[in-house]
Coordinates of N, CA, C and O and ligand atoms in Angstrom, one line a residue:
X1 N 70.2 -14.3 9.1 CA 70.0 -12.8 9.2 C 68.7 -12.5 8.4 O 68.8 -11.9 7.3
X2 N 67.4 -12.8 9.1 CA 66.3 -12.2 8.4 C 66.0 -12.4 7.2 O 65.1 -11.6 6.9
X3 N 66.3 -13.0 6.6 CA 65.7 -13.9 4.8 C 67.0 -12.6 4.0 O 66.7 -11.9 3.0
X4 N 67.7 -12.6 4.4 CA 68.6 -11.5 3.8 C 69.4 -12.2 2.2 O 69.6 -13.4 2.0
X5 N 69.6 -11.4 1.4 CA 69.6 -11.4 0.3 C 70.9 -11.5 -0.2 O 71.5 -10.5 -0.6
X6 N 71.3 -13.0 0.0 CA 72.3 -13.6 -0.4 C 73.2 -13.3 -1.5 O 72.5 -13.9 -2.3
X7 N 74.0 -12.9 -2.2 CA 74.3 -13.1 -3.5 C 75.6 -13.3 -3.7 O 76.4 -13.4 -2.8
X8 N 76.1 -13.4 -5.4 CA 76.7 -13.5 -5.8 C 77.7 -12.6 -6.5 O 76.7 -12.3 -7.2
X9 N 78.6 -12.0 -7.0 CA 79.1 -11.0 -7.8 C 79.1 -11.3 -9.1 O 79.3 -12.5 -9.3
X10 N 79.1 -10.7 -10.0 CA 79.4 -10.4 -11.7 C 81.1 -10.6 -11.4 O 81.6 -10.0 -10.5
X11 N 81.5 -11.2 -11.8 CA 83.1 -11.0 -11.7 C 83.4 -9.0 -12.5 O 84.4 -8.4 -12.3
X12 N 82.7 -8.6 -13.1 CA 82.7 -7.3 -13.3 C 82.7 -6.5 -12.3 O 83.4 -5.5 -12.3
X13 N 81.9 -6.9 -11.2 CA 81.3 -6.3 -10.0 C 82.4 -6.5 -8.8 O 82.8 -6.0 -7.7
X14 N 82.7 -7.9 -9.5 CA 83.6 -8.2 -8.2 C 85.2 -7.4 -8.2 O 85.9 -7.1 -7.2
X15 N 85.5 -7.1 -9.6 CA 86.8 -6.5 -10.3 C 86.6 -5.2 -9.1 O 87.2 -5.0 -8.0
X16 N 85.5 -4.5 -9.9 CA 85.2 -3.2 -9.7 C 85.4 -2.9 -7.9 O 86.0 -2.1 -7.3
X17 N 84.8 -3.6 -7.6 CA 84.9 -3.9 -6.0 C 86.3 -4.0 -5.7 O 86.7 -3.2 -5.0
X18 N 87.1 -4.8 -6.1 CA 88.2 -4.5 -5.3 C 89.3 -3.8 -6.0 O 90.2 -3.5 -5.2
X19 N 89.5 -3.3 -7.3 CA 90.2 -2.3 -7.9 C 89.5 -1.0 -6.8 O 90.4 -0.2 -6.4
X20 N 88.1 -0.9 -6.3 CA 88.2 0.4 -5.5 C 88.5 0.2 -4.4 O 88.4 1.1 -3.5
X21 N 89.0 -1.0 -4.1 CA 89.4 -1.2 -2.2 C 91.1 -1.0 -2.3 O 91.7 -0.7 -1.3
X22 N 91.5 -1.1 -3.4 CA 93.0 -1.3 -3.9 C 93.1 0.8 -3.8 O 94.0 1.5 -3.3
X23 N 92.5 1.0 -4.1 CA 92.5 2.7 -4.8 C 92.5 3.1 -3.3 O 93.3 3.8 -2.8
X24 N 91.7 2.6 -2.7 CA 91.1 3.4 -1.0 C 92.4 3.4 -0.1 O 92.6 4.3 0.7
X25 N 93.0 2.5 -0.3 CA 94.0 2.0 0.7 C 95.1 2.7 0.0 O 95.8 3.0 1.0
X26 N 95.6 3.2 -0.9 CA 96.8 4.5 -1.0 C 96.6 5.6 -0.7 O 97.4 6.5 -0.8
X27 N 95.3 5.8 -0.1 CA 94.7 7.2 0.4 C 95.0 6.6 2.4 O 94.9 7.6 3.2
X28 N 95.2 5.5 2.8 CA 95.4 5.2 3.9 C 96.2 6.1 4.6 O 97.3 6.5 4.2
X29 N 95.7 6.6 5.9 CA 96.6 7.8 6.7 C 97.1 6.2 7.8 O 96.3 6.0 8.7
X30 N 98.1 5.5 7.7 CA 98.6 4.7 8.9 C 100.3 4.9 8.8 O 101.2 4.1 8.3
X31 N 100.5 6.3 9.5 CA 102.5 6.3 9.5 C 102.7 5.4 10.6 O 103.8 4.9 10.6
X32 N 101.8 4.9 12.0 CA 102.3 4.7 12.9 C 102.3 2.9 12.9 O 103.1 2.3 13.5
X33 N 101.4 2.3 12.4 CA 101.5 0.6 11.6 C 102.0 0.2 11.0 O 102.3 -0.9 11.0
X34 N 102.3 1.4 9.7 CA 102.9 1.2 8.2 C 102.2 0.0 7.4 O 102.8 -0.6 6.6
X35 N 100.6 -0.3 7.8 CA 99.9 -1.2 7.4 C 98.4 -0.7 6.9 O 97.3 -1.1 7.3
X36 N 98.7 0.3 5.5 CA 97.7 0.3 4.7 C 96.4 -0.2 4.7 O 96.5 -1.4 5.0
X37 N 95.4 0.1 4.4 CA 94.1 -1.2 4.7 C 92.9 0.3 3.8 O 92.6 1.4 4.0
X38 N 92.6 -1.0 2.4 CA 91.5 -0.1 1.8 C 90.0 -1.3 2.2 O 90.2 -2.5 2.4
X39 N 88.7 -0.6 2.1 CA 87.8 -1.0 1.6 C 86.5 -0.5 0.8 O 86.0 0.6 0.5
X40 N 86.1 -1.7 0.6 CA 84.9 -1.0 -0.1 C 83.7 -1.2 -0.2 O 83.6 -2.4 0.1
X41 N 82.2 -0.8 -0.5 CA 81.0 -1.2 -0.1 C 80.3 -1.4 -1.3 O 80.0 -0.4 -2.0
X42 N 80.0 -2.4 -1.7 CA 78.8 -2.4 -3.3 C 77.1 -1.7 -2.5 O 76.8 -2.0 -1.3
X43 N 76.7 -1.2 -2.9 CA 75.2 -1.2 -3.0 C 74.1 -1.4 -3.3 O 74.5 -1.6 -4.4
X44 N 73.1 -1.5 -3.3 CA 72.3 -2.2 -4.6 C 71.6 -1.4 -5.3 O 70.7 -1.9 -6.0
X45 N 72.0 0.6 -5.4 CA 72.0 0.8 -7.1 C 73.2 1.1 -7.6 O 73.4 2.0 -8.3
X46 N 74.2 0.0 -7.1 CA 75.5 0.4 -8.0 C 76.7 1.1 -6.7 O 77.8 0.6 -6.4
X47 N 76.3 1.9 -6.4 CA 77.1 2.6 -5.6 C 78.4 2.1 -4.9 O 78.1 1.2 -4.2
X48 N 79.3 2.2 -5.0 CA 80.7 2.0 -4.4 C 81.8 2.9 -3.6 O 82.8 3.5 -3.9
X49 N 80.9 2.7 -2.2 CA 81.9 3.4 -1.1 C 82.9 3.2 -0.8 O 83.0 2.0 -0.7
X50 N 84.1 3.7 -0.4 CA 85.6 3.0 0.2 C 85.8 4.0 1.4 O 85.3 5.1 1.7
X51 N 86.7 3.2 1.9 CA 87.0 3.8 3.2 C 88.5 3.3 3.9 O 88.7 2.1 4.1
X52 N 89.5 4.1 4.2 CA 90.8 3.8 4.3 C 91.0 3.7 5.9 O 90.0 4.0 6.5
X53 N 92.1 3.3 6.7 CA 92.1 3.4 7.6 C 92.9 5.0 8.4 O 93.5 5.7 7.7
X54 N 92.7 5.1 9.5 CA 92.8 6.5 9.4 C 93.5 6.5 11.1 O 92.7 6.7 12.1
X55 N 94.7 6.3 11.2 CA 95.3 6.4 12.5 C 94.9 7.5 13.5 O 93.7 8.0 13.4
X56 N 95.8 7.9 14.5 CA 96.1 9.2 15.2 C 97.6 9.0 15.7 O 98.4 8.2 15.3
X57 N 97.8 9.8 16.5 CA 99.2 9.6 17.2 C 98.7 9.0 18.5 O 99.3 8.1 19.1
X58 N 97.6 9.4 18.8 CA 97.1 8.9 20.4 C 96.3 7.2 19.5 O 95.2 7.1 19.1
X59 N 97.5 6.0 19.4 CA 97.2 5.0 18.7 C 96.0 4.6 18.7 O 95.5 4.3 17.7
X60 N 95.2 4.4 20.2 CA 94.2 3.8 19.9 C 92.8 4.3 19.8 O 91.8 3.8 20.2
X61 N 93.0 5.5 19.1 CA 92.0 6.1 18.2 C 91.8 5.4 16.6 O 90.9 5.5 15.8
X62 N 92.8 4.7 16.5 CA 93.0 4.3 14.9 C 91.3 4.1 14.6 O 90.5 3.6 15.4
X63 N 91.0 4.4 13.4 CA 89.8 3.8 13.0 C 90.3 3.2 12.0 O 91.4 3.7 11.6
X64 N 89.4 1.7 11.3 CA 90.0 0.5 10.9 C 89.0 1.3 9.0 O 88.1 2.1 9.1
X65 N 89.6 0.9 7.9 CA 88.9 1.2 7.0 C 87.6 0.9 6.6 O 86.8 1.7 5.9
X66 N 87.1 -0.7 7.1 CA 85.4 -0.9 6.8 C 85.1 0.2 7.9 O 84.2 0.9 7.5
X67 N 85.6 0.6 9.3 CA 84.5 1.4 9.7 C 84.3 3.1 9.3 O 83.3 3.9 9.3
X68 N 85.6 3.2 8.9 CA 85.4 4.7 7.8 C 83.7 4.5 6.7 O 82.6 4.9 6.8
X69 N 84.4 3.7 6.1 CA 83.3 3.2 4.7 C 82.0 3.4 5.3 O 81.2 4.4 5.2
X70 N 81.7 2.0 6.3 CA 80.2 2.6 6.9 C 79.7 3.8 7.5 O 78.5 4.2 7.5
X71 N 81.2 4.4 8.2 CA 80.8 5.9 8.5 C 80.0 6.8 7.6 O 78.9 7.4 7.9
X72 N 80.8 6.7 6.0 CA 80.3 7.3 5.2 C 78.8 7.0 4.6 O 77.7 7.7 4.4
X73 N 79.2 5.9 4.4 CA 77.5 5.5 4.2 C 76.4 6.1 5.0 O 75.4 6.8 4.8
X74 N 77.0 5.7 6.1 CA 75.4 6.3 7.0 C 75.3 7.8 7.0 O 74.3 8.5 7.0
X75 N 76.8 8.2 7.0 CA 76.2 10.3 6.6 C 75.9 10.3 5.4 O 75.7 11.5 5.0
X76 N 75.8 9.2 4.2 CA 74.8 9.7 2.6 C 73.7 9.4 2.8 O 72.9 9.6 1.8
X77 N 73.2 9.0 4.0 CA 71.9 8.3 4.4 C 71.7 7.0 4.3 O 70.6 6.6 4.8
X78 N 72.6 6.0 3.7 CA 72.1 5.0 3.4 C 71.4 4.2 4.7 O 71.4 4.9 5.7
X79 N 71.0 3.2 5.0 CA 70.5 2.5 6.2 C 69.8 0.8 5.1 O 68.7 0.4 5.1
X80 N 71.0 0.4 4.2 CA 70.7 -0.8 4.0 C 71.4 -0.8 2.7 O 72.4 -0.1 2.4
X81 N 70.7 -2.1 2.0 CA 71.3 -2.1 0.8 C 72.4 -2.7 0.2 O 72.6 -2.8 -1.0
X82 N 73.7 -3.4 1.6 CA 74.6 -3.1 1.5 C 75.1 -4.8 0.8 O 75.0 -5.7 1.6
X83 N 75.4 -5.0 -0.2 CA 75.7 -6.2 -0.9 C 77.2 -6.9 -1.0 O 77.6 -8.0 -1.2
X84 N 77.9 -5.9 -0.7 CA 79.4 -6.9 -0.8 C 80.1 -5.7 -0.2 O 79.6 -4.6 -0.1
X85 N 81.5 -6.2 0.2 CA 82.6 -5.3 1.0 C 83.4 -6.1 0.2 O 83.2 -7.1 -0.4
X86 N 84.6 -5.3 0.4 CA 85.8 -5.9 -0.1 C 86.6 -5.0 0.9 O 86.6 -3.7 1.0
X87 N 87.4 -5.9 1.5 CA 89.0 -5.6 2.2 C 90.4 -6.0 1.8 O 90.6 -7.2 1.5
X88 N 91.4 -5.0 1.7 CA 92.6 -5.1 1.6 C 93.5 -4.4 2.4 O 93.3 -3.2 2.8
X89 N 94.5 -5.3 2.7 CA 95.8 -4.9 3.1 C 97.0 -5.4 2.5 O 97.4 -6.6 2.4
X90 N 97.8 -3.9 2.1 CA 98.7 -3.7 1.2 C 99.2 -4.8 1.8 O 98.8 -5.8 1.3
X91 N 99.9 -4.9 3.0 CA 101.1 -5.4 3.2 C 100.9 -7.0 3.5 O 101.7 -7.8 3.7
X92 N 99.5 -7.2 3.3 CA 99.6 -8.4 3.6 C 100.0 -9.9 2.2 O 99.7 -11.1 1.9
X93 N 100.8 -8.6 1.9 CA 101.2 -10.3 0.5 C 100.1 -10.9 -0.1 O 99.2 -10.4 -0.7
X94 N 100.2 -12.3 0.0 CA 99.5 -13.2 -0.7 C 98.5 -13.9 -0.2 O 98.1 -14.9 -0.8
X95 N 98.0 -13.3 1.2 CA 97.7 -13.3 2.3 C 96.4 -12.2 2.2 O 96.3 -11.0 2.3
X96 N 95.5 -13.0 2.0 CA 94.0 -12.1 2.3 C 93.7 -11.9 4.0 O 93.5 -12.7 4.9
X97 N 93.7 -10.1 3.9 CA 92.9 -10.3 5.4 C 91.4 -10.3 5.0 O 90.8 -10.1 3.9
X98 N 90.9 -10.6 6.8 CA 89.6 -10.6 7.2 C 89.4 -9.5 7.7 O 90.4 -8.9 7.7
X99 N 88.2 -8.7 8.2 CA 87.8 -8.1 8.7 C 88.1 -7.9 10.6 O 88.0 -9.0 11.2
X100 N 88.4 -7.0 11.2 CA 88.8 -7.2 12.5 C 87.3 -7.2 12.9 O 86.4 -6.6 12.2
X101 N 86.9 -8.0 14.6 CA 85.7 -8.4 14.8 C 85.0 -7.2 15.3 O 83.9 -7.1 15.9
X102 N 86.0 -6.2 15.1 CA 85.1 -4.6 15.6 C 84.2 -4.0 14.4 O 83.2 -3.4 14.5
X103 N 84.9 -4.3 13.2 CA 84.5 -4.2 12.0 C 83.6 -5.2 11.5 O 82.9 -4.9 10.5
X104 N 83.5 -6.4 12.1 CA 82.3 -7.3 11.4 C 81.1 -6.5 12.4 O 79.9 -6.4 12.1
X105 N 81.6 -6.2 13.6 CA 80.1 -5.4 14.3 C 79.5 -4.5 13.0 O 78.5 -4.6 12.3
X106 N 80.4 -3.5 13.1 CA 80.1 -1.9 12.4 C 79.3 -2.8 11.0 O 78.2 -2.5 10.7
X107 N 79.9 -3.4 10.5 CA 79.3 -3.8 8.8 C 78.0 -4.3 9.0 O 77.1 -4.0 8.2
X108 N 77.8 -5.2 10.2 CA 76.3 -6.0 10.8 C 75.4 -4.7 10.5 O 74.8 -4.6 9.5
X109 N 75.5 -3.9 11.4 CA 75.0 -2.4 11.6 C 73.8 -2.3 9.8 O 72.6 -2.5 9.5
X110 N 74.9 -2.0 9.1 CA 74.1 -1.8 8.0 C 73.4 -2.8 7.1 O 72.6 -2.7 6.2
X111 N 74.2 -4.2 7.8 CA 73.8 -5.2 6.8 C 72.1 -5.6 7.6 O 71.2 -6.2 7.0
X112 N 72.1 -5.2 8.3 CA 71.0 -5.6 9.2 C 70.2 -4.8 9.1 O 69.0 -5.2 9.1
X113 N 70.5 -3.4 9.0 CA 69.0 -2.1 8.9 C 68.6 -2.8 7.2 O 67.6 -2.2 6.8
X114 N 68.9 -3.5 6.4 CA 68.2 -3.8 4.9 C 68.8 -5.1 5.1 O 69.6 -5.5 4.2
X115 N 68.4 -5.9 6.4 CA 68.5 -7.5 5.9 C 68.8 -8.0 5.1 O 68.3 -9.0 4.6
X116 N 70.4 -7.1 4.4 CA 71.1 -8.1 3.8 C 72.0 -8.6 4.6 O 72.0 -8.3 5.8
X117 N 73.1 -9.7 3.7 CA 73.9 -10.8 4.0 C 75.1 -10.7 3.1 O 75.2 -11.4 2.1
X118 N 76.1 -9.6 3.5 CA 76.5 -8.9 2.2 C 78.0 -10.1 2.2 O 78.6 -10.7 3.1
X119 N 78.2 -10.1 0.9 CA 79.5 -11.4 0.7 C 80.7 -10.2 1.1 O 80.9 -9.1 0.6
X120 N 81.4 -10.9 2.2 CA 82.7 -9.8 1.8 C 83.6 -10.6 1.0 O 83.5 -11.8 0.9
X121 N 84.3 -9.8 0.5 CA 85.5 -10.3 -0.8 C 87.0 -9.4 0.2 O 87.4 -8.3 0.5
X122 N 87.7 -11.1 0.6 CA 88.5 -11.0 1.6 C 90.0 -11.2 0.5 O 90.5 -12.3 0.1
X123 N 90.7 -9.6 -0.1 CA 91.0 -9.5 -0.8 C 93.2 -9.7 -0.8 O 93.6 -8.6 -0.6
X124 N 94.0 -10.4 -1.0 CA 95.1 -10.5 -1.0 C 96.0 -9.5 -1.3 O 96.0 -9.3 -2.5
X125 N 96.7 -8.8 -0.6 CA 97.7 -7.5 -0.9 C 98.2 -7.6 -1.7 O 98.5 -6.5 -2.1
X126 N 98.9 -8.8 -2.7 CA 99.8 -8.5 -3.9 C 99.3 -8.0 -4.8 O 100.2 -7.9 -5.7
X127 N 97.9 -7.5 -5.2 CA 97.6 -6.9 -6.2 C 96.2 -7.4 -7.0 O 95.6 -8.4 -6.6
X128 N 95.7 -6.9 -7.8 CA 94.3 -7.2 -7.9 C 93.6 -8.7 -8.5 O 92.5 -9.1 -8.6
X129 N 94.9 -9.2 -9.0 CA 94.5 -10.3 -9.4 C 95.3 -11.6 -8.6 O 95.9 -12.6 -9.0
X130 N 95.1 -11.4 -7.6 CA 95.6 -11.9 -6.4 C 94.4 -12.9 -5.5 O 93.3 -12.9 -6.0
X131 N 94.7 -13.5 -4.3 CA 93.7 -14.6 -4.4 C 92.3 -13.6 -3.6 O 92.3 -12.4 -3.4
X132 N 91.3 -14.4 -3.4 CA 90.2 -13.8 -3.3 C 89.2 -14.8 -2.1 O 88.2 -15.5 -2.5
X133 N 89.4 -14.7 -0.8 CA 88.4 -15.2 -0.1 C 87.1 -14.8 -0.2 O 86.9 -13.6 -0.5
X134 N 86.1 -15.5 0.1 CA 84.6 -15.1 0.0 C 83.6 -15.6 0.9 O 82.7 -16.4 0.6
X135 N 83.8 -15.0 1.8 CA 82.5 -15.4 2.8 C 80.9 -14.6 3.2 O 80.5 -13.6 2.7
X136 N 80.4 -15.1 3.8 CA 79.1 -14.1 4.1 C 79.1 -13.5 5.2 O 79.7 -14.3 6.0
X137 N 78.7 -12.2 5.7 CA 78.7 -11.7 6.9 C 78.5 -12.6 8.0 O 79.3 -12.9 8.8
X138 N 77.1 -12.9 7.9 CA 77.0 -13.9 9.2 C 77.6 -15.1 9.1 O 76.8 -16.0 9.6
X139 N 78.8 -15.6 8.5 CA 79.6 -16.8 8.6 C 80.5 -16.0 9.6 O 80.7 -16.4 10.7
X140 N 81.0 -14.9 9.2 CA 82.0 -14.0 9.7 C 81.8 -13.6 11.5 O 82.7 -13.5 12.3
X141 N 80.2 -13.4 11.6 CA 79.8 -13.0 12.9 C 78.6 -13.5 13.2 O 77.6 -12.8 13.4
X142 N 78.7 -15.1 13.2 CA 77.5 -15.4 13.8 C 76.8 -14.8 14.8 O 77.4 -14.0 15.5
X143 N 75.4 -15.1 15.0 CA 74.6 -14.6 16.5 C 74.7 -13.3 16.8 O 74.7 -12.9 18.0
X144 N 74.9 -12.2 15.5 CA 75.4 -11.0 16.0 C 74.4 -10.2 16.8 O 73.1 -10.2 16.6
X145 N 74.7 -9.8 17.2 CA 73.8 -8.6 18.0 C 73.4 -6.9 17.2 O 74.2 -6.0 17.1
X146 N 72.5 -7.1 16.9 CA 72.2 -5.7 16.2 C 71.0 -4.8 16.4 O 70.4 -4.9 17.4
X147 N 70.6 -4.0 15.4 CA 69.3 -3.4 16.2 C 68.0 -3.8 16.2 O 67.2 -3.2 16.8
X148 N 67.8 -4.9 15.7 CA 66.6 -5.9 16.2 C 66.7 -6.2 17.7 O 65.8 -6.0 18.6
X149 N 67.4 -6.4 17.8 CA 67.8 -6.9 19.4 C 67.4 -5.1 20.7 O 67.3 -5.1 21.9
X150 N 67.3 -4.5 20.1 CA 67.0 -3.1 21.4 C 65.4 -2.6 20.5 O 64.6 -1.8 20.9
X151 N 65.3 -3.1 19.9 CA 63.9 -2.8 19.3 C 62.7 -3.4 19.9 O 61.6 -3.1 19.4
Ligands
THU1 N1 92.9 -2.4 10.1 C1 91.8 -2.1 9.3 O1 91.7 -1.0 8.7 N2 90.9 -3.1 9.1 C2 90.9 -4.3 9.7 O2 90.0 -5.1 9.5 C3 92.1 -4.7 10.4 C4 93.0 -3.6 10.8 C5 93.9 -1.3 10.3 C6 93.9 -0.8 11.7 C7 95.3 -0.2 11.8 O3 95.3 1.1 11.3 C8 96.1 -1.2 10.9 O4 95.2 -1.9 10.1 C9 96.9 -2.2 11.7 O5 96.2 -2.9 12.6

């Protein structure tokens, strides 16, 4: 992805990141899954967005919580920057989810307007000191299609 800017976390950074994915996800509106889901976005001056998942009754409106997060990002203006995510789901135990592949699009989106390569921290529901997957976006969505490609 474009000489995009690899990195690594501070385990400070990395805390901080998912103690706010942990916080995001009890703000989760899902009565009709009963499956909580917080995330979060590092930035690169610090900044730490979250975004919860946010059902309807008409189910498949559900919006998933990374695509809230980038929602918000992009109405603060951001258009880059975007260095690590972190996902959780309460319910998933000891059991780190991944990102669903509608949500590795939406995250490409921003990881690609500032050619980064942001690590997500694929975070286990039992609680914060629980296991910790770590991959890079484009491991997650190879060959992605993004806005280079209509440019
Ligand atoms: N969900 C997310 O918020 N993120 C994902 O990456 C996977 C799924 C939400 C959508 C729905 O509200 C609930 O989890 C069950 O699928």
């Amino acid at each position: 992805m474009g000489g995009g800017a690899e990195m690594s976390l501070s385990g400070d950074q990395e805390q901080a990141l998912i103690t706010a994915a942990f916080a995001a996800a009890e703000h989760a509106y899902a009565p009709y899954s009963d499956y909580p889901v917080g995330a979060a976005l590092l930035f690169d001056d610090g900044a730490i967005l979250t975004g919860c998942n946010v059902e309807n009754a008409s189910y498949g409106l559900a919006l998933c919580a990374e695509t809230v997060a980038v929602a918000k990002a992009l109405c603060e203006g951001r258009r880059g920057g975007l260095l690590a995510v972190a996902v959780v789901g309460l319910k998933a135990g000891a059991d780190p989810i991944t990102p669903c592949g509608r949500c590795r699009q939406v995250l490409n989106e921003v990881a690609a307007l500032g050619a980064t390569d942001p690590l997500v921290l694929c975070v286990a529901g039992n609680g914060v000191g629980g296991e910790v997957r770590r991959a890079v976006l484009s491991t997650l969505l190879p060959h992605a299609f993004g806005p280079a490609n209509l440019a």
